[in-house]
Short mmCIF file of C-alpha atoms in Angstrom, two decimals:
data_model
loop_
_atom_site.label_atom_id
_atom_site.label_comp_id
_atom_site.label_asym_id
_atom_site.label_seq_id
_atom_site.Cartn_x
_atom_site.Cartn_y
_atom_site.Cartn_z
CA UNK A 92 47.40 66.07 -36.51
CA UNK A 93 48.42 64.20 -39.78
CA UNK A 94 50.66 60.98 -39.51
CA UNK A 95 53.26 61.04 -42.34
CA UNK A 96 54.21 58.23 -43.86
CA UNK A 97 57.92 57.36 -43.05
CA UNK A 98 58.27 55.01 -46.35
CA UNK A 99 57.06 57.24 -49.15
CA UNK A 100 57.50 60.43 -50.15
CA UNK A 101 56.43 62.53 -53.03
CA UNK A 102 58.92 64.86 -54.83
CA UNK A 103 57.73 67.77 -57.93
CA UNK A 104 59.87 69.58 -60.40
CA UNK A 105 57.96 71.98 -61.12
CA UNK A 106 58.77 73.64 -64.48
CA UNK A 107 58.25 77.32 -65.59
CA UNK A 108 59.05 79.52 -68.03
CA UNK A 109 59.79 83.00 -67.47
CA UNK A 110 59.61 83.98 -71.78
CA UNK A 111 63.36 83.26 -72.10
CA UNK A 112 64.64 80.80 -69.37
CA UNK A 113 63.56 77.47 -68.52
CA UNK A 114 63.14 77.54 -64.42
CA UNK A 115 62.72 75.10 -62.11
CA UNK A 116 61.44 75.78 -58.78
CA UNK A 117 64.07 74.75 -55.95
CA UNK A 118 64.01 74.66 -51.83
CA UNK A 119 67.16 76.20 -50.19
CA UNK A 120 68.71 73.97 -47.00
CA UNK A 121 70.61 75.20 -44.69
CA UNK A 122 72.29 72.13 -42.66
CA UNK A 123 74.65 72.35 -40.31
CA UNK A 124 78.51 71.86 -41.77
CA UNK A 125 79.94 68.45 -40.03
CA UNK A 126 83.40 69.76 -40.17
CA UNK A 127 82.63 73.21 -38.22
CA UNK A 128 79.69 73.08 -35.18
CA UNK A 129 79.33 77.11 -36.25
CA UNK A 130 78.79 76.73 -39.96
CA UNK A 131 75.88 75.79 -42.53
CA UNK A 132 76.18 74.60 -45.59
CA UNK A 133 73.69 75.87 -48.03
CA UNK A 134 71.87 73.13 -50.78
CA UNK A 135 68.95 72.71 -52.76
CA UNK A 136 66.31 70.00 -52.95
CA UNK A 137 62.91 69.87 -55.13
CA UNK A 138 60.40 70.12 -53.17
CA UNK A 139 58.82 67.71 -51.36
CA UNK A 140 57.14 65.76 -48.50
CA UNK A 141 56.44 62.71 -47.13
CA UNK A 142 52.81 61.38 -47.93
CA UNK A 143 49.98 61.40 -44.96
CA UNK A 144 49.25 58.38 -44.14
CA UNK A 145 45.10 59.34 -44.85
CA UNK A 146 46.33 60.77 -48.73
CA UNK A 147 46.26 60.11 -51.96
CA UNK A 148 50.11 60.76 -53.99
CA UNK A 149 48.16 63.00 -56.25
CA UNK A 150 46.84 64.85 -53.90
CA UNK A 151 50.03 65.04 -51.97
CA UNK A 152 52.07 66.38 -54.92
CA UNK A 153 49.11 69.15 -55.14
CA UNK A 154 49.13 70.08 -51.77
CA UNK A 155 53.15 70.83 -52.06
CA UNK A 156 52.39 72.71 -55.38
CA UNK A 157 49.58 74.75 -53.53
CA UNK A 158 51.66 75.33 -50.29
CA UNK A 159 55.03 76.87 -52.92
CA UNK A 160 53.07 78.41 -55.75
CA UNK A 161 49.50 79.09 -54.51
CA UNK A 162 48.33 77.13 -57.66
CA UNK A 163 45.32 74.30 -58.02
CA UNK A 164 44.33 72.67 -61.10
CA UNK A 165 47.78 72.87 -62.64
CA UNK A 166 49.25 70.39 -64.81
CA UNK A 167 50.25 68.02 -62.39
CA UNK A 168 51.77 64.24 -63.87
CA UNK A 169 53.50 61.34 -62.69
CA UNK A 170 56.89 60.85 -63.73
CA UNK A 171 58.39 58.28 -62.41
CA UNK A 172 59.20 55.85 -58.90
CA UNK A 173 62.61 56.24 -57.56
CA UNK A 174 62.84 53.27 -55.18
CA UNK A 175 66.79 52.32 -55.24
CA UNK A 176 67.46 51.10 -51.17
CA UNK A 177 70.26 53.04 -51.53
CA UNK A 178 68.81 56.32 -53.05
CA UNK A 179 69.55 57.99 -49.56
CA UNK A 180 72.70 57.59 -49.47
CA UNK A 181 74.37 60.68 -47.60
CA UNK A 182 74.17 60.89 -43.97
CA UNK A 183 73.64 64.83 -43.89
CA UNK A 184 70.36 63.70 -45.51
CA UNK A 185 69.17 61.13 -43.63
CA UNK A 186 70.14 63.01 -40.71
CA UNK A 187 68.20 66.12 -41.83
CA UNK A 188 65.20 63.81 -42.78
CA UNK A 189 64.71 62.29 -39.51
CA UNK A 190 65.80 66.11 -37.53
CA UNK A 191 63.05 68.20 -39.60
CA UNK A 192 60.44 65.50 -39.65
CA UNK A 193 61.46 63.45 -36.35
CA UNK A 194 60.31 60.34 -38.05
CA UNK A 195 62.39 56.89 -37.79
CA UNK A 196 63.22 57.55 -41.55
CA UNK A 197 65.25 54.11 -43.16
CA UNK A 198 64.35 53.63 -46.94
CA UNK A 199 62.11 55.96 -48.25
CA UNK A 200 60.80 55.28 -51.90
CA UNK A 201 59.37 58.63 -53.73
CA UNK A 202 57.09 58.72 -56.15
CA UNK A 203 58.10 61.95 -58.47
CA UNK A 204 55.93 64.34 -60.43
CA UNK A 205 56.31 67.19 -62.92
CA UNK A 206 54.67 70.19 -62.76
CA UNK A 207 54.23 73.02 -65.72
CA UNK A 208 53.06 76.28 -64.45
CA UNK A 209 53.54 79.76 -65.84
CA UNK A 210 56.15 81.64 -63.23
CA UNK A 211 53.92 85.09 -63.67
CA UNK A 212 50.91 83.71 -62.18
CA UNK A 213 52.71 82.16 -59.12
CA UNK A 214 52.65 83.75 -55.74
CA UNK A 215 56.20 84.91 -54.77
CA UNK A 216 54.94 84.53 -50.99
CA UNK A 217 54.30 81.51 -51.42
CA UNK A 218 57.56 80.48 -52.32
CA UNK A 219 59.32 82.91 -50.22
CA UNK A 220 57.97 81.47 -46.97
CA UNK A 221 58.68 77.90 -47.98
CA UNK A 222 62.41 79.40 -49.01
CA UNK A 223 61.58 78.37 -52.62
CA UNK A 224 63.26 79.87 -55.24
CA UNK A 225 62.94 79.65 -59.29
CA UNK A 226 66.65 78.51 -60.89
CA UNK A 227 67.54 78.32 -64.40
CA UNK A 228 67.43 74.88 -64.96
CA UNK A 229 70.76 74.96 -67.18
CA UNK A 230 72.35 76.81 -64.35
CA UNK A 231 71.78 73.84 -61.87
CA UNK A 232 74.35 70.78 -61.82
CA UNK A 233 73.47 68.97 -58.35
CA UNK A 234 70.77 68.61 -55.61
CA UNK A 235 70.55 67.14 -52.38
CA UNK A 236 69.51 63.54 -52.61
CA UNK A 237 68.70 61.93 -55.96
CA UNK A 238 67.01 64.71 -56.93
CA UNK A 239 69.17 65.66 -59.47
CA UNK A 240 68.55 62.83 -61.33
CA UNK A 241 64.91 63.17 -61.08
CA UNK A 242 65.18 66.58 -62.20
CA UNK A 243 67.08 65.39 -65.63
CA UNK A 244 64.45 62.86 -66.06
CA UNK A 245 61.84 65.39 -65.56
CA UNK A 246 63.62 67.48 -68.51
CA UNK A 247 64.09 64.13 -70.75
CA UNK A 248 59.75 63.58 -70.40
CA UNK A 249 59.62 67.42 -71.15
CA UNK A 250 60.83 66.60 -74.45
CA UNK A 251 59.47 63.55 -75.31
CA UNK A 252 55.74 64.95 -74.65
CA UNK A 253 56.70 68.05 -76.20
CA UNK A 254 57.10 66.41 -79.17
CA UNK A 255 53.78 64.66 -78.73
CA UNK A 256 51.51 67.09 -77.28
CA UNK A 257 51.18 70.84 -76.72
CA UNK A 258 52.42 70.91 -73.30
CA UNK A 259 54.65 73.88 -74.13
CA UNK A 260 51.25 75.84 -73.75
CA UNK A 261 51.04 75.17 -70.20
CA UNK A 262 54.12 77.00 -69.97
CA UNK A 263 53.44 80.34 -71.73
CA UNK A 264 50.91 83.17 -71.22
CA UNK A 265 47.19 82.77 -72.65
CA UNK A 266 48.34 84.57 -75.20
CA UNK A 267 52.01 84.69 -76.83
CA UNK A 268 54.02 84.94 -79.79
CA UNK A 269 55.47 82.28 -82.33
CA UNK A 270 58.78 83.76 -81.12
CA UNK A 271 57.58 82.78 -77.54
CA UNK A 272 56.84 79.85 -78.35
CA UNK A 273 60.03 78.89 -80.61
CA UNK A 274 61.87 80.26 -77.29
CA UNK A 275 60.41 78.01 -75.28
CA UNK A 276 60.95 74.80 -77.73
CA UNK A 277 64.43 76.15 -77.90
CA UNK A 278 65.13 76.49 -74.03
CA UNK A 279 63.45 72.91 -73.64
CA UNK A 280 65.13 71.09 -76.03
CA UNK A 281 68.17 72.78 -75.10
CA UNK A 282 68.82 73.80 -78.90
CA UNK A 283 68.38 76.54 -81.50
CA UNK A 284 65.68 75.83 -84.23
CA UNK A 285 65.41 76.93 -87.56
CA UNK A 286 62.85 79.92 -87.69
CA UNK A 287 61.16 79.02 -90.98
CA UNK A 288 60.86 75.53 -90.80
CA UNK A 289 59.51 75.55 -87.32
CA UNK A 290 57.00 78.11 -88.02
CA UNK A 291 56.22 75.96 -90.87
CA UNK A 292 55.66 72.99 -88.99
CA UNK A 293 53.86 74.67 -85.68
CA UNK A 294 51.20 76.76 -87.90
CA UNK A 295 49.65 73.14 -89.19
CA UNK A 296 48.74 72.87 -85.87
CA UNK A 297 44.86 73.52 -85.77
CA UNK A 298 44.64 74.41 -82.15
CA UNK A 299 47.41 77.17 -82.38
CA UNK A 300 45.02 80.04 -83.51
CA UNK A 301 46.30 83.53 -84.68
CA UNK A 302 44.40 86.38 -82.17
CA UNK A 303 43.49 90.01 -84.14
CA UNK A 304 45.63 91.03 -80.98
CA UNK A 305 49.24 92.13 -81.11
CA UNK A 306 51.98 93.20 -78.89
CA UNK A 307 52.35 96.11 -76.86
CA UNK A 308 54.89 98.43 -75.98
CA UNK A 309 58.20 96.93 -77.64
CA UNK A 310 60.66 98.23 -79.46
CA UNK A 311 60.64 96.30 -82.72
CA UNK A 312 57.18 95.77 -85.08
CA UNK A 313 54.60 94.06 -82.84
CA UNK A 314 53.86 90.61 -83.55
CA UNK A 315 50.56 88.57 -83.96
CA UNK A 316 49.79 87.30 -80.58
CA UNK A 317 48.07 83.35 -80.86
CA UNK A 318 46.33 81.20 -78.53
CA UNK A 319 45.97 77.67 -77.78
CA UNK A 320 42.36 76.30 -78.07
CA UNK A 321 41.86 73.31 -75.83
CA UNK A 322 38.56 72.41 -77.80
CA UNK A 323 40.23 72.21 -81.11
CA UNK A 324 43.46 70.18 -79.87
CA UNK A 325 41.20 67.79 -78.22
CA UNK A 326 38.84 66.75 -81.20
CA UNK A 327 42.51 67.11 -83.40
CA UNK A 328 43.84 65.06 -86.27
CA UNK A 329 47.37 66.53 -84.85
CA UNK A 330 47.10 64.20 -81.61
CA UNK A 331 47.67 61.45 -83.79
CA UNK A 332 50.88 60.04 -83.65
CA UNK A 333 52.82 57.81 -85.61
CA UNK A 334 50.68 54.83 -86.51
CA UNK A 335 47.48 56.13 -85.69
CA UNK A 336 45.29 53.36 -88.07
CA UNK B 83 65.88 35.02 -45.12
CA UNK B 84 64.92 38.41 -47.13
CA UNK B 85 62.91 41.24 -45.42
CA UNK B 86 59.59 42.08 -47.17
CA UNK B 87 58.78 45.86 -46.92
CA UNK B 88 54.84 45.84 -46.01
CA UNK B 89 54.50 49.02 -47.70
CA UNK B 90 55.66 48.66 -50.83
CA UNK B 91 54.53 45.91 -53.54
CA UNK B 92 55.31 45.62 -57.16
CA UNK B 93 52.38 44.17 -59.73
CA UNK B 94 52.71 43.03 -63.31
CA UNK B 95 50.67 43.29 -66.08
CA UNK B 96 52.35 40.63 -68.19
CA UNK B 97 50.53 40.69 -71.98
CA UNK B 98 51.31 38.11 -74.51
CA UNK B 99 49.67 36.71 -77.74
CA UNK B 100 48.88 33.45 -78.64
CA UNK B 101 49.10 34.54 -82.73
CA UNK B 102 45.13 35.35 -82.62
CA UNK B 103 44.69 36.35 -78.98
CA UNK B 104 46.06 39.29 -76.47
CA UNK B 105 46.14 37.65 -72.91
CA UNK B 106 47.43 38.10 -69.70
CA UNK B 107 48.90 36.16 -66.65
CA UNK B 108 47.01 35.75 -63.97
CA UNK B 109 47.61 34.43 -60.51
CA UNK B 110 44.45 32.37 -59.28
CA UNK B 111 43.85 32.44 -55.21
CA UNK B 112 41.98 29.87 -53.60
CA UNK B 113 40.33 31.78 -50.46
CA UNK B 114 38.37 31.11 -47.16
CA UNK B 115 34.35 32.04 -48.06
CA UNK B 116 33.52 33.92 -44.86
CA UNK B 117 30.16 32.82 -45.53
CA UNK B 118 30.98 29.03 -45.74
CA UNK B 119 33.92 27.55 -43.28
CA UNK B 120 33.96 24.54 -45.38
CA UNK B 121 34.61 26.33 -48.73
CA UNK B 122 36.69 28.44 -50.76
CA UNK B 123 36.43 31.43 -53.80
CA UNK B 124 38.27 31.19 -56.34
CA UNK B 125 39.60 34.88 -58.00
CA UNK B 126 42.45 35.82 -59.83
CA UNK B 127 44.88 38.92 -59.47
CA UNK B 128 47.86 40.33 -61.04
CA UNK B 129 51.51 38.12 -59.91
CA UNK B 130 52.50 40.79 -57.70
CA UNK B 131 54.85 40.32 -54.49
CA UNK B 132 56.06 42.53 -51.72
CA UNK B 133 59.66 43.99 -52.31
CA UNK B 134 62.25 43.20 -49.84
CA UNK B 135 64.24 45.71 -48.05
CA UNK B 136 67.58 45.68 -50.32
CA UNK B 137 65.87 45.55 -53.63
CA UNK B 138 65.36 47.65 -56.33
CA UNK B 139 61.73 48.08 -57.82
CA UNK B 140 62.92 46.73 -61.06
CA UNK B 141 64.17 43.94 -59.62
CA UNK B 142 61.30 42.74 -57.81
CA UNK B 143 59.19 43.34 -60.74
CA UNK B 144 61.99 40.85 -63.08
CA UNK B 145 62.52 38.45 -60.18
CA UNK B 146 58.54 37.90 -60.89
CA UNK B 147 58.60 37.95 -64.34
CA UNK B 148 61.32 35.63 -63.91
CA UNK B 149 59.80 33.22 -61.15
CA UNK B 150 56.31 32.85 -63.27
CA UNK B 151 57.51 32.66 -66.96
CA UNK B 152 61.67 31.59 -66.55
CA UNK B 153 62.28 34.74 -68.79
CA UNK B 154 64.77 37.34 -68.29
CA UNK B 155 65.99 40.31 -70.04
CA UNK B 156 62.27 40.94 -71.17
CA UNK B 157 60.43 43.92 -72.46
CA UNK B 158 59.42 45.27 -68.33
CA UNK B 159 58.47 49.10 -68.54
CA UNK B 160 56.89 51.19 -65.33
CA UNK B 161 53.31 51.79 -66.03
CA UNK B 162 51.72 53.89 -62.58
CA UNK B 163 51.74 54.11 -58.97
CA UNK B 164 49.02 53.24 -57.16
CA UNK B 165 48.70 54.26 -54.04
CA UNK B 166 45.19 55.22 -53.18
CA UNK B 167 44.78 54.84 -49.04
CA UNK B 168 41.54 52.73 -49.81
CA UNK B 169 43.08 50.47 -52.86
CA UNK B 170 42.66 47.38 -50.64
CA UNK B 171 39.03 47.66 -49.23
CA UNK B 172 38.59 44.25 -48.99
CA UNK B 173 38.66 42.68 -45.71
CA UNK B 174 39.57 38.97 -47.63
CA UNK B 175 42.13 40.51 -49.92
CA UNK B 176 43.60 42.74 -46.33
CA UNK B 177 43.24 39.28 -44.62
CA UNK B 178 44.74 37.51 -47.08
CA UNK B 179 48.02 39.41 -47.32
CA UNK B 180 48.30 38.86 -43.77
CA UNK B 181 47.88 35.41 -43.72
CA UNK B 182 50.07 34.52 -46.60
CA UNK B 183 53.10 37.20 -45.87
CA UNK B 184 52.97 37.09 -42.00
CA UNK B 185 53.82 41.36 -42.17
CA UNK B 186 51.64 43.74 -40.18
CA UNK B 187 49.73 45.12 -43.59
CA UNK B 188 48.00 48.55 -43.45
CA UNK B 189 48.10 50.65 -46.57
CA UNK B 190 50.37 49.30 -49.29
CA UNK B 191 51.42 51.39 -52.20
CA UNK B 192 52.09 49.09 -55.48
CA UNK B 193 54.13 50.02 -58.52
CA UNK B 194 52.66 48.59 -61.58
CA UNK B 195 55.07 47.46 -64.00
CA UNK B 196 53.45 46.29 -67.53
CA UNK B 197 55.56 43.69 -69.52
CA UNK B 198 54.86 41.91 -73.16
CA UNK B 199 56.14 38.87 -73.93
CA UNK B 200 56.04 35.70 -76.26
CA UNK B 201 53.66 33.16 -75.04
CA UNK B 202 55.53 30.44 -76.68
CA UNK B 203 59.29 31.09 -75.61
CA UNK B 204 57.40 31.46 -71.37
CA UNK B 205 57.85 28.37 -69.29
CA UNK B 206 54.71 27.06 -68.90
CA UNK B 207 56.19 24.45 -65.57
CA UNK B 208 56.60 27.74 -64.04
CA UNK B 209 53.27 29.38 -64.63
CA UNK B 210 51.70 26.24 -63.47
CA UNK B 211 54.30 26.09 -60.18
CA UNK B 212 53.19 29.45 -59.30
CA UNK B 213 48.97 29.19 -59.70
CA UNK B 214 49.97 30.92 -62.77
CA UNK B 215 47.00 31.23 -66.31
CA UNK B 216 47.16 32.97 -69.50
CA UNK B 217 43.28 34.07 -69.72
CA UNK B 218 42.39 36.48 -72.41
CA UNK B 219 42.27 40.05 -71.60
CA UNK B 220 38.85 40.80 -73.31
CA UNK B 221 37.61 37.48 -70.84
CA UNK B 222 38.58 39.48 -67.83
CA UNK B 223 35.82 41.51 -65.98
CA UNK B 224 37.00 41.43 -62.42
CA UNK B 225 40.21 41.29 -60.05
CA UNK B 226 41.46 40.78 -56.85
CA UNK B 227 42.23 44.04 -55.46
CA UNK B 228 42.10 47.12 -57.44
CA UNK B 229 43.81 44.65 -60.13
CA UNK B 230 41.14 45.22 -63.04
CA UNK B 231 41.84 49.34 -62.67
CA UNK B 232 45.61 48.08 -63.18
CA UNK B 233 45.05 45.57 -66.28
CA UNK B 234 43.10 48.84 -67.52
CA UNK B 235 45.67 51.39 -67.19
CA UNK B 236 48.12 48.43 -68.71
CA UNK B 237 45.80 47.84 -72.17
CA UNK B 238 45.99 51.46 -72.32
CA UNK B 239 49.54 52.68 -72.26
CA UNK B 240 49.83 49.74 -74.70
CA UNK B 241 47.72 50.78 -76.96
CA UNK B 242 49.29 54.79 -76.42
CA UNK B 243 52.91 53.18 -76.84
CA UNK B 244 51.59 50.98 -80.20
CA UNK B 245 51.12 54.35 -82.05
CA UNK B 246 54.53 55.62 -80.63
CA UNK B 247 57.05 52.62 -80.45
CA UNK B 248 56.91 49.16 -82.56
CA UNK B 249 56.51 47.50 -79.07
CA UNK B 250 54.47 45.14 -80.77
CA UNK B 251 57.07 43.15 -82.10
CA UNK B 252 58.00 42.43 -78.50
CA UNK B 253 54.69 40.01 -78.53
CA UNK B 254 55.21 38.21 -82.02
CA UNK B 255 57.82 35.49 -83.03
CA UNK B 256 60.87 36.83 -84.59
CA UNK B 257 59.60 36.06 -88.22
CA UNK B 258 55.77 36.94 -88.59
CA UNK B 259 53.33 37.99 -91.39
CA UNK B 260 51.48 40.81 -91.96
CA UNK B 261 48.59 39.48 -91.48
CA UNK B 262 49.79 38.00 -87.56
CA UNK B 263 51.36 41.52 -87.36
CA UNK B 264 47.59 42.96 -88.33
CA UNK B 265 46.54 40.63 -85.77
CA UNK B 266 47.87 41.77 -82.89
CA UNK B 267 47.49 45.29 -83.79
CA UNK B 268 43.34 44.38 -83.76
CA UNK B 269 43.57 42.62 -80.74
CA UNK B 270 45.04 45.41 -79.14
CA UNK B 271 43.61 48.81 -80.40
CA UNK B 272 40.10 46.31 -79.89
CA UNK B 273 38.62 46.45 -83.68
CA UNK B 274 39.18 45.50 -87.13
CA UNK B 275 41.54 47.82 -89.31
CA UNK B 276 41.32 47.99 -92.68
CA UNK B 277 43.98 45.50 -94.75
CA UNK B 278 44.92 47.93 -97.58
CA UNK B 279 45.01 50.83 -95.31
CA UNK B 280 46.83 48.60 -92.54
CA UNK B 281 49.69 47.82 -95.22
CA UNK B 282 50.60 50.92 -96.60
CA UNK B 283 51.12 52.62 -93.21
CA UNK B 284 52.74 49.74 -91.78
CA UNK B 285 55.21 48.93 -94.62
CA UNK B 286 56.53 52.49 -94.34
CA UNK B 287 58.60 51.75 -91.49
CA UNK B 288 61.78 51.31 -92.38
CA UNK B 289 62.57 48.57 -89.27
CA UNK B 290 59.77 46.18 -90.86
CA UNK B 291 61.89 43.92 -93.06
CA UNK B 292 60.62 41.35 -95.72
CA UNK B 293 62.80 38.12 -95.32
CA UNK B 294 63.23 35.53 -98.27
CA UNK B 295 61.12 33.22 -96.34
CA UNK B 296 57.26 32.31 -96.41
CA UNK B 297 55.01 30.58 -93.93
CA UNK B 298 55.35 27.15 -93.49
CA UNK B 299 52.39 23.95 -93.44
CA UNK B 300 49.17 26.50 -93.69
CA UNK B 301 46.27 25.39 -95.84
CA UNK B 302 46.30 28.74 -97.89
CA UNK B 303 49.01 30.40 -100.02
CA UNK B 304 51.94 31.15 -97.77
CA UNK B 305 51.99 34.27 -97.26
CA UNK B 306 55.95 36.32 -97.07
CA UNK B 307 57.35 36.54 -93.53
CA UNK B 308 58.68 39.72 -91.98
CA UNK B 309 61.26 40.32 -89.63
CA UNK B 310 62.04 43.54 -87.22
CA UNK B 311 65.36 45.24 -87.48
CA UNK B 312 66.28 46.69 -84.30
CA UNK B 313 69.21 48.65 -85.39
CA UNK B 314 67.34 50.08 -88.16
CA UNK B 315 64.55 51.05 -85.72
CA UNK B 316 66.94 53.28 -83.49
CA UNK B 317 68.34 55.11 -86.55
CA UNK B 318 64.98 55.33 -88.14
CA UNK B 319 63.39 58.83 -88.75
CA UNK B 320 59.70 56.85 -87.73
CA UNK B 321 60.99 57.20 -84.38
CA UNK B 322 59.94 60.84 -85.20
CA UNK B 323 56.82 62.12 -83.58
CA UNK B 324 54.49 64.65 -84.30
CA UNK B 325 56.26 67.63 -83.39
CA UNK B 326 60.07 66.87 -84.27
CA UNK B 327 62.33 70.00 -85.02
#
């Protein structure tokens, strides 16, 4: 039996796209109302666990992402510590913590991570046993815990690394169209972009490569379907950044 | 009397330069040779305490940065978690938190905070109170702990964040040259840049102002002294990155 840690706890937003919403993936609560013995009161969380005490964070936050989307070797980062001594500050949830774990739970800092994965490839199963459920991340305006904050940070690193490196591709299918893509860097930056000038600015990207492959079965003209090649963006001028000297 | 947590420490990789040299501050330990009751090792680590139960991360990692330099209100960033079950493998180093904290230590998680500051303006009585040395980073082969992997991780988000953010100015005196500025931005990327090529990128930000003043008491021709403009940094379109829509 594994001894979890009662001091640290690792929490994942886990980010996909479905081709027109941003989702994040969210665990349902049901804890019992305070005011009425016969009632719940239904919340969400992101999910997460407290660390074994034999376990790396990393591969904590992988074993939660395994366990709700039946995904390894996913783009898995570390976002940031939340450590405030007063970060658990509701007594539902310290109550709940120390009920479903039965662990003398005081201050618990959590170490968060972000997670991009593409929704299609997921295992529903997964996340239906672990009541898991993908929300439209503009449709969600509080969590249990902090983890509404962590979430918002989670978006706010979205977009800065979105603007540095192709993460967007994690998102989307192998292959995908520029209106795909502009989707997605509209849904993540929470804004509509100019078509022209972003296809002008996306297309100097080397690693973005046009496929002899185009849609199927829609309604309008197909598209060019593209791909991202990994080989290309790694030996790439276009991972320079500002002052690159 | 504060509580230390015994799971939870905070370490800082505290850069500065000298004008010519990047360095960092390093704690030296005198401890017990196991092989030798009569004598002692010397090593160094990173200043690094335990936090105590009512504080915030970021104020453990200031109330160092503020115990071993007198600064406050200082350039004090997260840099990684590390929290490896085997990052103190050690038995001295295990022994040694023991003996100096008094807490029953096991595994102990450690948020790595990375600040840069300006040799010159850091109290030097309190370095020396606290065991405290400025010893050049490229002089540094081995730490206490998993320290070095630390200072690593450190050199490298600054070197990452150099390309992104002027963070360099953090480390130089509010009036510099371009060739100090050059300098620093050697010592840190590790090799020699090209002068002509250096200039032209670098005078293209916007925030790098020329003042009306030179260099003062050098044996050459004094060369012009440059100043950085904050508020024209946070309006400045250099803040762009690759990918800005």
């Amino acid at each position: 039996m594994l001894k979890l840690n009662p001091h640290l706890s690792v929490d994942c937003v886990i980010f996909g796209f479905d081709g027109q919403n941003l989702k994040a993936l969210l665990t349902k609560r049901n804890i019992p109302d305070p005011e009425n013995a016969n009632k719940f009161i239904t919340d969400y969380k992101l999910p997460g666990d407290f660390i074994t005490d034999e376990e790396d964070l990393q591969t904590a936050a992988n074993r939660i992402l395994k366990e709700l989307t039946g995904l390894t070797n996913i783009f898995l980062k570390q976002l940031w510590v939340f450590g405030s001594p007063r970060r658990i500050n509701k007594e539902r949830d310290i109550n709940w913590l120390r009920e479903t774990t039965g662990l003398p739970i005081e201050r618990v800092v959590t170490i968060a991570y972000y997670s991009l994965i593409k929704i299609a490839e997921s295992q529903q199963e997964n996340a239906n046993i672990n009541n898991a459920l993908w929300i439209k991340v503009e449709e969600i305006s509080e969590l249990a815990f902090d983890h509404f904050e962590i979430l918002q940070r989670g978006l706010k690193t979205l977009r800065t690394r979105l603007q540095i490196e192709p993460v967007g591709f994690e998102l989307l299918p192998r292959q995908f169209t520029l209106r795909q893509l502009q989707n997605l860097y509209e849904v993540i930056l929470g804004r509509e972009l100019d078509n022209r000038n972003f296809r002008k600015k996306i297309l100097k990207a080397e690693y973005l490569v046009a496929t002899d492959d185009k849609e199927k079965e829609v309604a309008h003209k197909p598209a060019r379907l593209f791909m991202f090649d990994k080989d290309i963006y790694e030996k790439s001028e276009m991972r320079d950044l500002g002052f690159q000297f």
